[in-house]
Short mmCIF file of C-alpha atoms in Angstrom, two decimals:
data_model
loop_
_atom_site.label_atom_id
_atom_site.label_comp_id
_atom_site.label_asym_id
_atom_site.label_seq_id
_atom_site.Cartn_x
_atom_site.Cartn_y
_atom_site.Cartn_z
CA UNK M 1 24.54 -42.24 3.38
CA UNK M 2 22.41 -41.40 0.40
CA UNK M 3 21.90 -38.42 -1.87
CA UNK M 4 18.91 -36.26 -0.99
CA UNK M 5 16.19 -36.08 -3.62
CA UNK M 6 14.31 -32.85 -2.97
CA UNK M 7 13.27 -29.59 -4.57
CA UNK M 8 13.49 -29.40 -8.35
CA UNK M 9 14.90 -32.90 -8.64
CA UNK M 10 11.92 -34.35 -6.77
CA UNK M 11 9.53 -32.34 -8.98
CA UNK M 12 11.21 -33.78 -12.05
CA UNK M 13 11.09 -37.34 -10.68
CA UNK M 14 7.36 -37.03 -9.92
CA UNK M 15 6.69 -35.78 -13.45
CA UNK M 16 8.73 -38.67 -14.82
CA UNK M 17 6.95 -41.20 -12.63
CA UNK M 18 3.57 -39.98 -13.90
CA UNK M 19 4.61 -39.77 -17.56
CA UNK M 20 3.62 -43.34 -18.41
CA UNK M 21 0.40 -43.62 -16.48
CA UNK M 22 -1.61 -41.56 -13.98
CA UNK M 23 -1.32 -42.66 -10.35
CA UNK M 24 -2.91 -41.91 -6.99
CA UNK M 25 -1.00 -40.53 -4.03
CA UNK M 26 -0.36 -43.72 -2.11
CA UNK M 27 0.58 -45.67 -5.22
CA UNK M 28 2.99 -42.95 -6.36
CA UNK M 29 4.63 -42.72 -2.93
CA UNK M 30 5.14 -46.49 -2.71
CA UNK M 31 6.49 -46.63 -6.25
CA UNK M 32 9.00 -43.85 -5.67
CA UNK M 33 10.06 -45.19 -2.29
CA UNK M 34 11.30 -48.39 -3.88
CA UNK M 35 13.91 -46.31 -5.72
CA UNK M 36 14.71 -43.40 -3.45
CA UNK M 37 14.84 -42.39 0.17
CA UNK M 38 11.89 -40.02 0.46
CA UNK M 39 9.52 -39.75 3.39
CA UNK M 40 5.86 -40.77 3.14
CA UNK M 41 4.74 -37.19 3.50
CA UNK M 42 7.16 -35.71 0.97
CA UNK M 43 4.93 -35.96 -2.07
CA UNK M 44 1.78 -34.12 -1.02
CA UNK M 45 3.37 -30.62 -1.11
CA UNK M 46 5.06 -31.49 -4.40
CA UNK M 47 1.80 -32.69 -6.00
CA UNK M 48 -0.01 -29.62 -4.69
CA UNK M 49 2.58 -27.30 -6.21
CA UNK M 50 2.69 -29.11 -9.56
CA UNK M 51 -1.12 -28.93 -9.73
CA UNK M 52 -1.03 -25.20 -9.04
CA UNK M 53 1.58 -24.70 -11.75
CA UNK M 54 -0.64 -26.66 -14.20
CA UNK M 55 2.04 -29.27 -14.75
CA UNK M 56 -0.35 -31.89 -13.39
CA UNK M 57 -4.08 -32.27 -13.32
CA UNK M 58 -6.14 -34.49 -11.06
CA UNK M 59 -9.35 -36.44 -11.47
CA UNK M 60 -11.37 -38.64 -9.14
CA UNK M 61 -12.27 -42.20 -9.88
CA UNK M 62 -14.64 -44.25 -7.73
CA UNK M 63 -12.99 -47.15 -5.99
CA UNK M 64 -14.43 -49.36 -3.26
CA UNK M 65 -17.24 -46.95 -2.43
CA UNK M 66 -15.01 -43.88 -2.23
CA UNK M 67 -13.04 -41.68 -4.55
CA UNK M 68 -9.43 -42.02 -5.49
CA UNK M 69 -7.67 -38.94 -6.75
CA UNK M 70 -5.41 -39.65 -9.71
CA UNK M 71 -2.66 -37.31 -10.86
CA UNK M 72 -1.89 -36.98 -14.52
CA UNK M 73 0.66 -35.08 -16.59
CA UNK M 74 -0.64 -32.08 -18.58
CA UNK M 75 0.79 -30.91 -21.91
CA UNK M 76 2.67 -28.24 -20.02
CA UNK M 77 3.94 -30.93 -17.65
CA UNK M 78 5.19 -33.04 -20.55
CA UNK M 79 7.09 -30.05 -21.92
CA UNK M 80 8.58 -29.36 -18.48
CA UNK M 81 9.60 -33.01 -18.19
CA UNK M 82 11.46 -32.85 -21.50
CA UNK M 83 13.30 -29.75 -20.30
CA UNK M 84 14.20 -31.52 -17.06
CA UNK M 85 15.48 -34.51 -19.05
CA UNK M 86 17.87 -32.33 -21.03
CA UNK M 87 18.99 -30.44 -17.94
CA UNK M 88 19.51 -33.72 -16.08
CA UNK M 89 21.71 -35.21 -18.82
CA UNK M 90 23.92 -32.15 -18.60
CA UNK M 91 24.01 -32.18 -14.81
CA UNK M 92 24.73 -35.90 -14.67
CA UNK M 93 27.61 -35.58 -17.14
CA UNK M 94 29.10 -32.74 -15.13
CA UNK M 95 28.87 -34.63 -11.85
CA UNK M 96 30.33 -37.76 -13.40
CA UNK M 97 33.33 -35.78 -14.58
CA UNK M 98 34.37 -35.64 -10.94
CA UNK M 99 32.58 -38.45 -9.21
CA UNK M 100 33.59 -41.21 -11.62
CA UNK M 101 37.06 -39.75 -12.21
CA UNK M 102 36.21 -38.99 -15.80
CA UNK M 103 37.92 -35.61 -15.78
CA UNK M 104 38.90 -35.50 -19.42
CA UNK M 105 40.55 -38.91 -19.39
CA UNK M 106 38.97 -42.16 -20.44
CA UNK M 107 37.73 -44.10 -17.46
CA UNK M 108 40.20 -46.81 -16.40
CA UNK M 109 39.42 -50.12 -14.82
CA UNK M 110 41.11 -49.00 -11.65
CA UNK M 111 38.95 -45.90 -11.40
CA UNK M 112 35.80 -47.96 -11.84
CA UNK M 113 36.69 -50.47 -9.13
CA UNK M 114 37.54 -47.52 -6.92
CA UNK M 115 33.97 -46.13 -7.09
CA UNK M 116 32.25 -49.40 -6.39
CA UNK M 117 34.36 -49.99 -3.30
CA UNK M 118 33.69 -46.41 -2.27
CA UNK M 119 29.95 -46.84 -2.69
CA UNK M 120 29.96 -50.09 -0.74
CA UNK M 121 32.01 -48.54 2.00
CA UNK M 122 29.46 -45.77 2.41
CA UNK M 123 26.44 -48.00 2.76
CA UNK H 1 -2.78 -42.46 18.15
CA UNK H 2 -5.29 -43.79 15.66
CA UNK H 3 -6.20 -42.57 12.21
CA UNK H 4 -8.91 -40.18 13.35
CA UNK H 5 -6.66 -38.62 15.96
CA UNK H 6 -3.93 -38.21 13.36
CA UNK H 7 -6.29 -36.49 10.92
CA UNK H 8 -7.85 -34.19 13.51
CA UNK H 9 -4.42 -33.25 14.86
CA UNK H 10 -3.29 -32.50 11.30
CA UNK H 11 -6.39 -30.37 10.74
CA UNK H 12 -5.68 -28.48 13.95
CA UNK H 13 -2.09 -27.78 12.93
CA UNK H 14 -3.19 -26.49 9.53
CA UNK H 15 -6.05 -24.34 10.81
CA UNK H 16 -4.42 -21.01 9.90
CA UNK H 17 -4.22 -21.90 6.22
CA UNK H 18 -7.02 -21.03 3.77
CA UNK H 19 -9.92 -23.50 3.98
CA UNK H 20 -9.33 -25.08 0.55
CA UNK H 21 -5.70 -25.82 1.46
CA UNK H 22 -6.79 -27.57 4.64
CA UNK H 23 -9.48 -29.63 2.90
CA UNK H 24 -7.14 -30.63 0.11
CA UNK H 25 -4.45 -31.83 2.51
CA UNK H 26 -6.87 -33.62 4.82
CA UNK H 27 -8.61 -35.45 1.99
CA UNK H 28 -5.23 -36.47 0.55
CA UNK H 29 -4.19 -38.04 3.85
CA UNK H 30 -7.61 -39.63 4.43
CA UNK H 31 -7.30 -41.27 1.04
CA UNK H 32 -3.72 -42.21 1.87
CA UNK H 33 -4.88 -44.09 4.96
CA UNK H 34 -7.62 -45.82 2.96
CA UNK H 35 -5.20 -46.93 0.29
CA UNK H 36 -2.68 -48.15 2.83
CA UNK H 37 -5.42 -50.39 4.25
CA UNK H 38 -7.31 -49.88 7.48
CA UNK H 39 -5.55 -52.78 9.22
CA UNK H 40 -2.23 -50.98 8.67
CA UNK H 41 -3.18 -47.69 10.35
CA UNK H 42 -0.50 -47.88 13.02
CA UNK H 43 2.19 -48.68 10.46
CA UNK H 44 1.03 -45.85 8.24
CA UNK H 45 1.09 -43.42 11.15
CA UNK H 46 4.59 -44.55 12.06
CA UNK H 47 5.72 -44.08 8.46
CA UNK H 48 4.09 -40.67 8.08
CA UNK H 49 5.65 -39.32 11.26
CA UNK H 50 4.03 -36.84 13.60
CA UNK H 51 1.10 -34.73 12.35
CA UNK H 52 3.16 -31.65 13.23
CA UNK H 53 5.97 -32.75 10.89
CA UNK H 54 3.47 -33.42 8.10
CA UNK H 55 1.76 -30.06 8.72
CA UNK H 56 5.12 -28.28 8.87
CA UNK H 57 5.94 -29.40 5.35
CA UNK H 58 2.56 -28.32 3.99
CA UNK H 59 2.78 -24.90 5.64
CA UNK H 60 6.40 -24.49 4.56
CA UNK H 61 5.41 -25.09 0.96
CA UNK H 62 2.56 -22.60 1.29
CA UNK H 63 4.86 -19.94 2.76
CA UNK H 64 7.54 -20.45 0.10
CA UNK H 65 4.98 -20.24 -2.70
CA UNK H 66 3.53 -17.09 -1.23
CA UNK H 67 7.01 -15.54 -1.09
CA UNK H 68 7.63 -16.43 -4.73
CA UNK H 69 4.34 -15.00 -5.98
CA UNK H 70 4.56 -11.49 -7.40
CA UNK H 71 1.41 -10.36 -5.61
CA UNK H 72 0.93 -12.37 -2.45
CA UNK H 73 -2.36 -12.23 -0.67
CA UNK H 74 -1.34 -10.86 2.65
CA UNK H 75 -3.64 -12.99 4.75
CA UNK H 76 -1.42 -12.98 7.77
CA UNK H 77 1.46 -14.90 6.25
CA UNK H 78 3.70 -13.55 9.00
CA UNK H 79 1.35 -14.94 11.64
CA UNK H 80 1.03 -18.28 9.82
CA UNK H 81 4.81 -18.47 9.55
CA UNK H 82 5.42 -17.73 13.21
CA UNK H 83 2.73 -20.18 14.36
CA UNK H 84 4.06 -22.84 12.00
CA UNK H 85 7.54 -22.34 13.43
CA UNK H 86 6.20 -22.76 16.96
CA UNK H 87 4.23 -25.87 15.98
CA UNK H 88 7.07 -27.39 13.98
CA UNK H 89 9.42 -30.08 15.27
CA UNK H 90 12.19 -27.46 15.43
CA UNK H 91 13.61 -26.97 18.94
CA UNK H 92 12.09 -24.03 20.79
CA UNK H 93 15.35 -22.08 21.44
CA UNK H 94 16.07 -22.16 17.71
CA UNK H 95 12.54 -21.00 16.93
CA UNK H 96 12.92 -18.13 19.38
CA UNK H 97 16.24 -17.09 17.85
CA UNK H 98 14.75 -17.20 14.34
CA UNK H 99 11.79 -15.05 15.38
CA UNK H 100 14.12 -12.64 17.20
CA UNK H 101 16.36 -12.45 14.14
CA UNK H 102 13.46 -11.71 11.81
CA UNK H 103 12.04 -9.18 14.26
CA UNK H 104 15.35 -7.32 14.58
CA UNK H 105 15.86 -7.26 10.82
CA UNK H 106 12.38 -5.81 10.35
CA UNK H 107 13.14 -3.27 13.08
CA UNK H 108 16.35 -2.18 11.34
CA UNK H 109 14.43 -1.39 8.17
CA UNK H 110 11.64 0.36 10.05
CA UNK H 111 14.12 2.56 11.91
CA UNK H 112 15.99 3.43 8.72
CA UNK H 113 12.61 4.27 7.19
CA UNK H 114 11.72 6.54 10.10
CA UNK H 115 15.08 8.30 10.02
CA UNK H 116 14.42 8.93 6.32
CA UNK H 117 11.09 10.50 7.22
CA UNK H 118 12.84 12.66 9.83
CA UNK H 119 15.41 13.84 7.30
CA UNK H 120 12.64 14.67 4.81
CA UNK H 121 10.79 16.67 7.49
CA UNK H 122 13.96 18.60 8.30
CA UNK H 123 14.25 19.37 4.58
CA UNK H 124 10.67 20.65 4.48
CA UNK H 125 11.39 22.82 7.48
CA UNK H 126 14.45 24.30 5.74
CA UNK H 127 12.34 25.03 2.67
CA UNK H 128 9.86 26.95 4.82
CA UNK H 129 12.73 28.83 6.42
CA UNK H 130 14.02 29.53 2.92
CA UNK H 131 10.79 31.23 1.82
CA UNK H 132 10.66 33.11 5.06
CA UNK H 133 14.21 34.40 4.80
CA UNK H 134 13.81 35.81 1.28
CA UNK H 135 13.04 39.03 3.17
CA UNK H 136 16.60 38.91 4.55
CA UNK H 137 18.03 38.72 1.06
CA UNK H 138 17.76 36.58 -2.05
CA UNK H 139 21.03 34.72 -1.42
CA UNK H 140 20.03 33.57 2.07
CA UNK H 141 16.59 32.56 0.85
CA UNK H 142 18.00 30.55 -2.08
CA UNK H 143 20.57 28.91 0.17
CA UNK H 144 17.96 27.62 2.62
CA UNK H 145 15.63 26.67 -0.20
CA UNK H 146 18.38 24.68 -1.94
CA UNK H 147 19.55 22.92 1.20
CA UNK H 148 15.93 22.22 2.09
CA UNK H 149 15.05 20.65 -1.26
CA UNK H 150 18.24 18.56 -1.28
CA UNK H 151 17.64 17.31 2.26
CA UNK H 152 14.00 16.56 1.52
CA UNK H 153 14.88 14.51 -1.56
CA UNK H 154 17.57 12.58 0.36
CA UNK H 155 15.04 11.81 3.08
CA UNK H 156 12.44 10.59 0.60
CA UNK H 157 15.01 8.40 -1.17
CA UNK H 158 16.16 6.86 2.14
CA UNK H 159 12.56 6.07 3.12
CA UNK H 160 11.70 4.65 -0.29
CA UNK H 161 14.82 2.52 -0.44
CA UNK H 162 14.33 1.14 3.06
CA UNK H 163 10.74 0.15 2.22
CA UNK H 164 11.72 -1.53 -1.05
CA UNK H 165 14.78 -3.22 0.40
CA UNK H 166 12.81 -4.23 3.48
CA UNK H 167 10.22 -5.93 1.27
CA UNK H 168 12.88 -7.83 -0.67
CA UNK H 169 14.66 -8.94 2.50
CA UNK H 170 11.35 -9.88 4.12
CA UNK H 171 10.35 -11.95 1.08
CA UNK H 172 13.72 -13.73 1.17
CA UNK H 173 13.40 -14.45 4.90
CA UNK H 174 9.90 -15.82 4.37
CA UNK H 175 11.17 -18.17 1.66
CA UNK H 176 14.06 -19.26 3.84
CA UNK H 177 11.78 -20.08 6.78
CA UNK H 178 9.43 -21.96 4.46
CA UNK H 179 12.31 -24.08 3.21
CA UNK H 180 13.43 -24.65 6.79
CA UNK H 181 9.94 -25.90 7.66
CA UNK H 182 9.94 -28.26 4.69
CA UNK H 183 13.37 -29.59 5.58
CA UNK H 184 12.65 -29.97 9.31
CA UNK H 185 9.41 -31.74 8.49
CA UNK H 186 11.35 -34.22 6.37
CA UNK H 187 11.88 -36.85 9.03
#
Protein backbone atom coordinates (compact mmCIF):
# COMPACT_ATOMS: atom_id res chain seq x y z
CA UNK A 1 0.00 0.00 0.00
CA UNK A 2 1.19 3.50 -0.66
CA UNK A 3 -0.29 6.98 -0.58
CA UNK A 4 -1.40 8.31 -3.96
CA UNK A 5 0.43 11.38 -5.19
CA UNK A 6 -1.90 13.07 -7.66
CA UNK A 7 -3.68 16.32 -8.39
CA UNK A 8 -2.48 19.38 -6.53
CA UNK A 9 0.11 17.43 -4.57
CA UNK A 10 1.69 16.16 -7.79
CA UNK A 11 1.68 19.70 -9.23
CA UNK A 12 3.49 20.92 -6.12
CA UNK A 13 6.03 18.08 -6.26
CA UNK A 14 6.81 18.82 -9.92
CA UNK A 15 7.35 22.50 -9.12
CA UNK A 16 9.59 21.51 -6.24
CA UNK A 17 11.55 19.06 -8.36
CA UNK A 18 12.21 21.77 -10.95
CA UNK A 19 13.06 24.49 -8.43
CA UNK A 20 16.78 23.72 -8.32
CA UNK A 21 17.44 23.06 -11.97
CA UNK A 22 15.44 22.71 -15.20
CA UNK A 23 14.89 19.15 -16.39
CA UNK A 24 13.54 17.32 -19.44
CA UNK A 25 10.54 15.01 -19.33
CA UNK A 26 12.30 11.67 -19.10
CA UNK A 27 14.81 12.91 -16.55
CA UNK A 28 12.06 14.40 -14.38
CA UNK A 29 9.96 11.23 -14.52
CA UNK A 30 12.91 9.02 -13.55
CA UNK A 31 13.90 11.37 -10.74
CA UNK A 32 10.40 11.48 -9.27
CA UNK A 33 9.88 7.75 -9.64
CA UNK A 34 12.76 7.04 -7.30
CA UNK A 35 10.76 8.71 -4.54
CA UNK A 36 7.13 8.08 -5.34
CA UNK A 37 4.83 5.62 -7.03
CA UNK A 38 3.77 7.52 -10.14
CA UNK A 39 3.26 6.05 -13.59
CA UNK A 40 5.54 6.91 -16.52
CA UNK A 41 2.75 8.76 -18.26
CA UNK A 42 1.60 10.76 -15.23
CA UNK A 43 3.77 13.80 -15.78
CA UNK A 44 2.93 14.88 -19.32
CA UNK A 45 -0.58 16.19 -18.46
CA UNK A 46 0.81 17.87 -15.35
CA UNK A 47 3.61 19.60 -17.29
CA UNK A 48 1.15 20.66 -19.98
CA UNK A 49 -1.17 22.20 -17.41
CA UNK A 50 1.61 23.97 -15.50
CA UNK A 51 2.89 25.41 -18.79
CA UNK A 52 -0.58 26.69 -19.64
CA UNK A 53 -0.90 28.28 -16.22
CA UNK A 54 2.50 30.00 -16.73
CA UNK A 55 3.97 28.28 -13.70
CA UNK A 56 6.54 26.65 -15.97
CA UNK A 57 8.17 27.60 -19.21
CA UNK A 58 9.94 25.33 -21.67
CA UNK A 59 12.90 25.72 -23.97
CA UNK A 60 14.61 23.40 -26.43
CA UNK A 61 18.24 22.51 -26.29
CA UNK A 62 20.02 20.52 -29.00
CA UNK A 63 21.23 17.14 -27.85
CA UNK A 64 22.58 14.31 -29.98
CA UNK A 65 21.22 15.74 -33.22
CA UNK A 66 17.73 16.39 -31.87
CA UNK A 67 16.04 18.71 -29.45
CA UNK A 68 15.40 18.15 -25.81
CA UNK A 69 12.62 20.13 -24.21
CA UNK A 70 13.55 21.44 -20.78
CA UNK A 71 11.01 22.65 -18.24
CA UNK A 72 11.86 25.52 -15.97
CA UNK A 73 10.11 27.32 -13.11
CA UNK A 74 8.79 30.83 -13.85
CA UNK A 75 8.55 33.63 -11.28
CA UNK A 76 4.88 32.84 -10.94
CA UNK A 77 5.81 29.19 -10.45
CA UNK A 78 8.27 30.07 -7.69
CA UNK A 79 5.56 32.05 -5.91
CA UNK A 80 3.13 29.14 -6.27
CA UNK A 81 5.76 26.77 -4.90
CA UNK A 82 6.22 28.91 -1.80
CA UNK A 83 2.46 28.90 -1.24
CA UNK A 84 2.41 25.12 -1.62
CA UNK A 85 5.25 24.83 0.89
CA UNK A 86 3.30 26.74 3.52
CA UNK A 87 0.11 24.83 2.80
CA UNK A 88 1.99 21.54 2.96
CA UNK A 89 3.52 22.30 6.37
CA UNK A 90 0.04 22.93 7.70
CA UNK A 91 -1.41 19.84 6.07
CA UNK A 92 1.44 17.64 7.26
CA UNK A 93 1.08 18.87 10.84
CA UNK A 94 -2.65 18.18 10.77
CA UNK A 95 -2.20 14.67 9.41
CA UNK A 96 0.53 13.90 11.90
CA UNK A 97 -1.78 14.87 14.74
CA UNK A 98 -3.67 11.67 13.98
CA UNK A 99 -1.29 9.45 12.10
CA UNK A 100 1.61 9.70 14.53
CA UNK A 101 -0.65 9.79 17.60
CA UNK A 102 0.39 13.33 18.35
CA UNK A 103 -3.11 14.46 19.28
CA UNK A 104 -2.16 17.12 21.76
CA UNK A 105 0.13 14.88 23.77
CA UNK A 106 3.87 14.61 23.39
CA UNK A 107 4.83 11.64 21.28
CA UNK A 108 5.84 8.65 23.41
CA UNK A 109 8.33 5.97 22.57
CA UNK A 110 5.56 3.43 22.43
CA UNK A 111 3.60 5.47 19.91
CA UNK A 112 6.65 5.81 17.69
CA UNK A 113 7.43 2.09 17.66
CA UNK A 114 3.77 1.51 16.92
CA UNK A 115 3.94 3.47 13.64
CA UNK A 116 7.06 1.84 12.36
CA UNK A 117 5.63 -1.62 12.91
CA UNK A 118 2.42 -0.45 11.27
CA UNK A 119 4.29 0.87 8.25
CA UNK A 120 6.31 -2.32 7.92
CA UNK A 121 3.21 -4.41 8.22
CA UNK A 122 1.61 -2.55 5.34
CA UNK A 123 4.46 -2.98 2.90
CA UNK B 1 4.33 -3.25 -30.59
CA UNK B 2 7.32 -1.10 -31.44
CA UNK B 3 7.93 2.58 -30.88
CA UNK B 4 6.43 3.72 -34.17
CA UNK B 5 3.30 1.67 -33.63
CA UNK B 6 2.96 3.09 -30.14
CA UNK B 7 3.28 6.67 -31.39
CA UNK B 8 0.89 6.23 -34.31
CA UNK B 9 -1.66 4.51 -32.06
CA UNK B 10 -1.34 7.39 -29.60
CA UNK B 11 -1.83 9.89 -32.42
CA UNK B 12 -4.92 8.02 -33.56
CA UNK B 13 -6.42 8.04 -30.06
CA UNK B 14 -5.82 11.77 -29.71
CA UNK B 15 -7.11 12.73 -33.15
CA UNK B 16 -10.18 14.60 -31.87
CA UNK B 17 -8.09 17.05 -29.88
CA UNK B 18 -6.88 20.36 -31.37
CA UNK B 19 -3.82 19.90 -33.60
CA UNK B 20 -1.37 21.68 -31.27
CA UNK B 21 -2.40 19.42 -28.37
CA UNK B 22 -1.73 16.33 -30.48
CA UNK B 23 1.65 17.57 -31.71
CA UNK B 24 2.73 18.57 -28.23
CA UNK B 25 1.87 15.18 -26.76
CA UNK B 26 3.38 13.20 -29.62
CA UNK B 27 6.64 15.13 -29.56
CA UNK B 28 6.85 14.70 -25.78
CA UNK B 29 6.54 10.92 -26.10
CA UNK B 30 8.91 10.76 -29.09
CA UNK B 31 11.48 12.58 -27.02
CA UNK B 32 10.69 10.29 -24.10
CA UNK B 33 11.52 7.24 -26.20
CA UNK B 34 14.75 8.86 -27.41
CA UNK B 35 15.85 9.69 -23.89
CA UNK B 36 15.00 6.23 -22.63
CA UNK B 37 17.35 4.85 -25.30
CA UNK B 38 16.35 3.10 -28.50
CA UNK B 39 17.53 -0.31 -27.26
CA UNK B 40 15.02 -0.03 -24.40
CA UNK B 41 11.92 0.56 -26.54
CA UNK B 42 10.09 -2.54 -25.37
CA UNK B 43 10.79 -1.74 -21.72
CA UNK B 44 9.64 1.83 -22.21
CA UNK B 45 6.44 0.67 -23.87
CA UNK B 46 5.80 -1.75 -21.02
CA UNK B 47 6.37 1.02 -18.48
CA UNK B 48 4.20 3.55 -20.31
CA UNK B 49 1.27 1.15 -20.60
CA UNK B 50 -1.15 1.03 -23.49
CA UNK B 51 -1.42 4.02 -25.85
CA UNK B 52 -5.12 4.19 -24.95
CA UNK B 53 -4.30 4.62 -21.25
CA UNK B 54 -1.76 7.34 -22.07
CA UNK B 55 -4.25 9.06 -24.40
CA UNK B 56 -7.02 8.75 -21.83
CA UNK B 57 -5.02 10.76 -19.33
CA UNK B 58 -4.20 13.48 -21.86
CA UNK B 59 -7.82 13.78 -22.98
CA UNK B 60 -9.06 13.70 -19.39
CA UNK B 61 -6.81 16.62 -18.53
CA UNK B 62 -8.04 18.50 -21.60
CA UNK B 63 -11.69 17.90 -20.68
CA UNK B 64 -11.20 18.94 -17.05
CA UNK B 65 -9.39 22.11 -18.07
CA UNK B 66 -12.11 22.97 -20.52
CA UNK B 67 -14.73 22.51 -17.80
CA UNK B 68 -12.80 24.80 -15.46
CA UNK B 69 -12.36 27.58 -18.01
CA UNK B 70 -14.88 30.39 -17.77
CA UNK B 71 -15.41 30.53 -21.52
CA UNK B 72 -14.73 27.14 -23.04
CA UNK B 73 -14.35 26.83 -26.75
CA UNK B 74 -17.15 24.50 -27.58
CA UNK B 75 -15.32 22.49 -30.19
CA UNK B 76 -17.28 19.35 -29.60
CA UNK B 77 -16.10 18.69 -26.08
CA UNK B 78 -19.10 16.43 -25.59
CA UNK B 79 -18.08 14.36 -28.60
CA UNK B 80 -14.43 14.27 -27.50
CA UNK B 81 -15.52 13.18 -24.04
CA UNK B 82 -17.77 10.40 -25.28
CA UNK B 83 -15.16 9.12 -27.75
CA UNK B 84 -12.47 9.27 -25.08
CA UNK B 85 -14.70 7.25 -22.75
CA UNK B 86 -15.21 4.63 -25.45
CA UNK B 87 -11.48 4.50 -26.22
CA UNK B 88 -10.43 4.45 -22.57
CA UNK B 89 -9.49 1.32 -20.64
CA UNK B 90 -12.77 1.60 -18.72
CA UNK B 91 -15.04 -1.44 -19.15
CA UNK B 92 -17.71 -0.98 -21.80
CA UNK B 93 -20.78 -1.58 -19.57
CA UNK B 94 -19.55 1.16 -17.24
CA UNK B 95 -18.97 3.49 -20.18
CA UNK B 96 -22.49 2.82 -21.43
CA UNK B 97 -23.97 3.52 -18.00
CA UNK B 98 -22.00 6.77 -17.70
CA UNK B 99 -23.17 7.94 -21.12
CA UNK B 100 -26.76 6.93 -20.30
CA UNK B 101 -26.55 8.77 -16.98
CA UNK B 102 -25.24 11.95 -18.60
CA UNK B 103 -27.83 11.69 -21.37
CA UNK B 104 -30.72 11.29 -18.93
CA UNK B 105 -29.51 14.19 -16.79
CA UNK B 106 -29.32 16.41 -19.87
CA UNK B 107 -32.80 15.23 -20.86
CA UNK B 108 -34.21 16.14 -17.44
CA UNK B 109 -32.99 19.71 -17.82
CA UNK B 110 -34.19 19.96 -21.41
CA UNK B 111 -37.67 18.76 -20.43
CA UNK B 112 -37.86 21.16 -17.50
CA UNK B 113 -36.78 23.90 -19.92
CA UNK B 114 -39.50 22.97 -22.39
CA UNK B 115 -42.17 22.83 -19.70
CA UNK B 116 -41.06 26.34 -18.71
CA UNK B 117 -41.55 27.46 -22.31
CA UNK B 118 -45.01 25.87 -22.31
CA UNK B 119 -45.97 27.67 -19.11
CA UNK B 120 -44.73 30.98 -20.55
CA UNK B 121 -46.79 30.41 -23.71
CA UNK B 122 -49.88 29.70 -21.62
CA UNK B 123 -49.21 32.99 -19.82
CA UNK B 124 -48.99 34.86 -23.12
CA UNK B 125 -52.24 33.29 -24.21
CA UNK B 126 -53.93 34.44 -20.99
CA UNK B 127 -52.62 37.96 -21.57
CA UNK B 128 -54.19 37.98 -25.04
CA UNK B 129 -57.43 36.70 -23.55
CA UNK B 130 -57.15 39.45 -20.96
CA UNK B 131 -57.02 42.22 -23.57
CA UNK B 132 -59.82 40.59 -25.47
CA UNK B 133 -62.08 40.30 -22.45
CA UNK B 134 -61.80 43.97 -21.45
CA UNK B 135 -64.99 44.29 -23.51
CA UNK B 136 -66.68 41.98 -20.99
CA UNK B 137 -65.70 44.24 -18.13
CA UNK B 138 -62.60 45.77 -16.60
CA UNK B 139 -62.42 43.29 -13.72
CA UNK B 140 -62.42 40.22 -15.97
CA UNK B 141 -59.86 41.80 -18.27
CA UNK B 142 -57.54 42.72 -15.39
CA UNK B 143 -57.92 39.27 -13.88
CA UNK B 144 -56.82 37.48 -17.05
CA UNK B 145 -54.10 40.03 -17.66
CA UNK B 146 -52.72 39.56 -14.13
CA UNK B 147 -52.85 35.78 -14.23
CA UNK B 148 -51.30 35.87 -17.69
CA UNK B 149 -48.36 38.07 -16.69
CA UNK B 150 -47.72 36.03 -13.54
CA UNK B 151 -47.79 32.74 -15.45
CA UNK B 152 -45.57 34.14 -18.19
CA UNK B 153 -42.96 35.31 -15.68
CA UNK B 154 -43.01 31.95 -13.87
CA UNK B 155 -42.49 30.18 -17.19
CA UNK B 156 -39.57 32.41 -18.15
CA UNK B 157 -37.95 31.92 -14.73
CA UNK B 158 -38.32 28.12 -14.96
CA UNK B 159 -36.74 28.08 -18.42
CA UNK B 160 -33.91 30.41 -17.40
CA UNK B 161 -33.16 28.47 -14.24
CA UNK B 162 -33.15 25.12 -16.02
CA UNK B 163 -30.70 26.45 -18.63
CA UNK B 164 -28.37 27.94 -16.01
CA UNK B 165 -28.58 24.95 -13.70
CA UNK B 166 -28.20 22.60 -16.65
CA UNK B 167 -24.97 24.36 -17.65
CA UNK B 168 -23.57 24.13 -14.12
CA UNK B 169 -24.47 20.45 -13.81
CA UNK B 170 -23.10 19.73 -17.28
CA UNK B 171 -19.82 21.47 -16.44
CA UNK B 172 -19.54 19.43 -13.23
CA UNK B 173 -20.25 16.17 -15.07
CA UNK B 174 -17.62 17.05 -17.68
CA UNK B 175 -15.04 17.65 -14.96
CA UNK B 176 -15.99 14.43 -13.22
CA UNK B 177 -15.59 12.38 -16.40
CA UNK B 178 -12.26 14.07 -17.11
CA UNK B 179 -11.01 13.10 -13.66
CA UNK B 180 -12.30 9.57 -14.21
CA UNK B 181 -10.32 9.36 -17.45
CA UNK B 182 -7.17 10.59 -15.72
CA UNK B 183 -7.61 8.10 -12.89
CA UNK B 184 -8.45 5.14 -15.14
CA UNK B 185 -5.47 5.96 -17.32
CA UNK B 186 -3.25 5.81 -14.24
CA UNK B 187 -2.21 2.19 -14.54
